[in-house]
């Protein structure tokens, strides 16, 4: 008897919850809501013209470039930070050289982001500020020399940023050394 009452109470609770759910769903939907579109399955294979392959740096390649950049700076007794970002500006690798200033880390990331965003060395981009001074207001960017894009098939795939040397020209020279190391 207790078993039947328990099962009956459970069934009533499930029925009530289901009814409440239907009433709630109907109450929140507009009266003239269109029916949902049927789901369409798309086959993701090489023959699908809606897919595109992209090239990116591996962690190993980004690390190699960052280490080559830092080594070039160390040869000239410069204390710098190095950042390598992917095409989307997401940091892959950062290295902070011994004695690099605290501001150099963030500056290196922002220079790398700027270089990959415009597919140009940041020294070139800094010159554009005279004609378009509001470029510097774009979040995450830094229009100072020291960033270099990494390209594949003519398209930017990464950026290398360096900060901490006494001049942006030196920073950019070291960033270019990192880019060059990827061709070896």
Protein backbone atom coordinates (compact mmCIF):
# COMPACT_ATOMS: atom_id res chain seq x y z
CA UNK A 1 0.00 0.00 0.00
CA UNK A 2 2.81 2.44 0.92
CA UNK A 3 4.54 1.53 -2.33
CA UNK A 4 1.44 2.38 -4.39
CA UNK A 5 0.97 5.71 -2.60
CA UNK A 6 4.61 6.60 -3.14
CA UNK A 7 4.45 5.71 -6.85
CA UNK A 8 1.18 7.64 -7.23
CA UNK A 9 2.66 10.71 -5.52
CA UNK A 10 5.78 10.52 -7.68
CA UNK A 11 3.70 10.28 -10.87
CA UNK A 12 1.58 13.25 -9.80
CA UNK A 13 4.71 15.32 -9.09
CA UNK A 14 6.19 14.47 -12.50
CA UNK A 15 2.92 15.32 -14.22
CA UNK A 16 2.65 18.62 -12.35
CA UNK A 17 6.23 19.56 -13.17
CA UNK A 18 5.69 18.72 -16.85
CA UNK A 19 2.49 20.76 -16.97
CA UNK A 20 4.17 23.70 -15.27
CA UNK A 21 7.03 23.51 -17.79
CA UNK A 22 4.65 23.53 -20.76
CA UNK A 23 2.62 26.41 -19.34
CA UNK A 24 5.79 28.37 -18.57
CA UNK A 25 7.22 27.75 -22.03
CA UNK A 26 3.97 28.78 -23.72
CA UNK A 27 3.62 31.86 -21.55
CA UNK A 28 7.07 33.12 -22.51
CA UNK A 29 6.79 32.50 -26.25
CA UNK A 30 5.02 35.11 -28.40
CA UNK A 31 1.74 33.97 -29.88
CA UNK A 32 2.98 34.34 -33.45
CA UNK A 33 6.43 32.82 -32.96
CA UNK A 34 7.62 31.07 -36.12
CA UNK A 35 8.48 27.42 -35.94
CA UNK A 36 12.15 26.69 -35.42
CA UNK A 37 14.10 26.06 -38.57
CA UNK A 38 15.16 22.46 -39.03
CA UNK A 39 18.79 21.74 -38.25
CA UNK A 40 20.98 21.27 -41.30
CA UNK A 41 23.95 18.96 -41.09
CA UNK A 42 27.05 20.16 -42.92
CA UNK A 43 29.74 17.65 -43.71
CA UNK A 44 33.12 19.03 -42.69
CA UNK A 45 35.48 17.56 -45.23
CA UNK A 46 38.07 18.81 -47.71
CA UNK A 47 35.42 19.22 -50.41
CA UNK A 48 33.40 21.75 -48.41
CA UNK A 49 34.05 25.24 -49.79
CA UNK A 50 32.87 26.82 -46.52
CA UNK A 51 35.96 25.67 -44.64
CA UNK A 52 39.37 27.27 -44.79
CA UNK A 53 42.67 25.95 -43.55
CA UNK A 54 44.95 28.36 -41.77
CA UNK A 55 48.62 28.35 -40.90
CA UNK A 56 49.80 29.00 -37.38
CA UNK A 57 52.97 28.82 -35.34
CA UNK A 58 53.40 25.85 -33.08
CA UNK A 59 54.44 26.44 -29.49
CA UNK A 60 57.84 25.04 -30.43
CA UNK A 61 58.28 27.52 -33.30
CA UNK A 62 57.08 30.44 -31.17
CA UNK A 63 59.51 29.44 -28.42
CA UNK A 64 62.36 29.15 -30.93
CA UNK A 65 61.60 32.65 -32.24
CA UNK A 66 61.35 34.12 -28.74
CA UNK A 67 64.64 32.52 -27.69
CA UNK A 68 66.40 33.77 -30.84
CA UNK A 69 65.04 37.26 -30.15
CA UNK A 70 66.24 37.22 -26.56
CA UNK A 71 69.65 35.86 -27.62
CA UNK A 72 70.07 38.71 -30.16
CA UNK A 73 69.32 41.25 -27.42
CA UNK A 74 71.68 39.59 -24.96
CA UNK A 75 74.52 39.73 -27.51
CA UNK A 76 74.18 43.51 -27.36
CA UNK A 77 73.81 43.56 -23.56
CA UNK A 78 70.18 44.64 -23.74
CA UNK A 79 67.61 43.63 -21.14
CA UNK A 80 64.31 43.06 -22.89
CA UNK A 81 61.06 41.16 -22.79
CA UNK A 82 59.81 39.25 -25.82
CA UNK A 83 56.26 38.25 -26.71
CA UNK A 84 54.98 36.08 -29.54
CA UNK A 85 51.25 36.25 -30.31
CA UNK A 86 49.14 34.28 -32.78
CA UNK A 87 47.02 35.70 -35.60
CA UNK A 88 44.27 36.57 -33.15
CA UNK A 89 46.63 38.41 -30.82
CA UNK A 90 46.58 35.67 -28.20
CA UNK A 91 49.92 35.28 -26.47
CA UNK A 92 51.73 32.05 -27.29
CA UNK A 93 55.06 32.69 -25.53
CA UNK A 94 56.61 35.45 -23.44
CA UNK A 95 60.16 35.62 -22.15
CA UNK A 96 61.40 38.26 -19.77
CA UNK A 97 65.15 38.61 -19.95
CA UNK A 98 67.23 39.02 -16.80
CA UNK A 99 66.98 42.61 -15.64
CA UNK A 100 64.21 43.65 -18.04
CA UNK A 101 62.05 46.47 -16.70
CA UNK A 102 58.57 45.75 -15.38
CA UNK A 103 56.91 47.80 -18.13
CA UNK A 104 58.62 45.80 -20.88
CA UNK A 105 56.45 42.71 -20.53
CA UNK A 106 53.13 44.36 -21.38
CA UNK A 107 54.74 46.62 -23.98
CA UNK A 108 56.18 43.59 -25.80
CA UNK A 109 52.76 41.91 -25.92
CA UNK A 110 51.08 45.06 -27.23
CA UNK A 111 53.77 45.61 -29.90
CA UNK A 112 53.39 41.99 -31.08
CA UNK A 113 49.59 42.41 -31.21
CA UNK A 114 49.91 45.64 -33.19
CA UNK A 115 52.34 44.12 -35.69
CA UNK A 116 50.16 41.09 -36.43
CA UNK A 117 46.96 43.16 -36.54
CA UNK A 118 48.24 45.38 -39.36
CA UNK A 119 50.80 42.96 -40.86
CA UNK A 120 53.50 45.61 -40.63
CA UNK A 121 56.45 46.46 -38.41
CA UNK A 122 55.36 48.80 -35.65
CA UNK A 123 57.98 51.37 -36.70
CA UNK A 124 56.06 51.78 -39.97
CA UNK A 125 52.76 51.94 -38.14
CA UNK A 126 54.05 54.58 -35.71
CA UNK A 127 54.57 56.86 -38.72
CA UNK A 128 50.88 56.56 -39.60
CA UNK A 129 49.84 58.30 -36.38
CA UNK A 130 50.56 61.69 -37.96
CA UNK A 131 47.68 61.13 -40.40
CA UNK A 132 45.46 59.08 -38.10
CA UNK A 133 46.19 59.99 -34.47
CA UNK A 134 43.20 58.03 -33.14
CA UNK A 135 44.83 54.73 -34.14
CA UNK A 136 46.60 54.80 -30.79
CA UNK A 137 43.20 54.59 -29.07
CA UNK A 138 42.56 51.05 -30.31
CA UNK A 139 42.67 48.78 -27.24
CA UNK A 140 45.70 46.52 -26.90
CA UNK A 141 47.85 48.35 -29.44
CA UNK A 142 51.14 50.15 -29.01
CA UNK A 143 52.48 52.22 -31.89
CA UNK A 144 56.15 52.21 -30.94
CA UNK A 145 58.93 50.49 -32.87
CA UNK A 146 59.67 46.98 -31.66
CA UNK A 147 57.02 44.75 -33.23
CA UNK A 148 57.39 42.59 -36.34
CA UNK A 149 54.82 40.42 -38.11
CA UNK A 150 55.43 36.79 -39.03
CA UNK A 151 53.85 35.85 -42.36
CA UNK A 152 53.12 32.70 -44.32
CA UNK A 153 51.86 32.80 -47.89
CA UNK A 154 51.68 36.59 -47.63
CA UNK A 155 49.31 36.57 -44.66
CA UNK A 156 50.12 37.43 -41.05
CA UNK A 157 50.16 34.39 -38.76
CA UNK A 158 51.91 35.82 -35.69
CA UNK A 159 53.63 38.86 -34.25
CA UNK A 160 56.84 39.24 -32.27
CA UNK A 161 57.14 42.17 -29.90
CA UNK A 162 60.20 43.36 -28.00
CA UNK A 163 60.44 46.06 -25.35
CA UNK A 164 63.09 47.26 -22.96
CA UNK A 165 66.03 48.36 -25.12
CA UNK A 166 66.91 52.07 -25.04
CA UNK A 167 65.35 52.58 -28.49
CA UNK A 168 62.50 51.13 -30.47
CA UNK A 169 64.90 50.60 -33.37
CA UNK A 170 66.89 48.15 -31.26
CA UNK A 171 63.70 46.45 -30.06
CA UNK A 172 62.59 46.00 -33.65
CA UNK A 173 66.02 44.75 -34.74
CA UNK A 174 65.74 42.00 -32.12
CA UNK A 175 62.16 41.18 -33.15
CA UNK A 176 63.33 40.81 -36.77
CA UNK A 177 66.02 38.38 -35.55
CA UNK A 178 63.22 36.25 -34.12
CA UNK A 179 61.31 36.35 -37.40
CA UNK A 180 64.48 35.41 -39.30
CA UNK A 181 65.06 32.42 -37.02
CA UNK A 182 61.84 30.85 -38.28
CA UNK A 183 63.23 30.68 -41.80
CA UNK A 184 66.19 28.56 -40.75
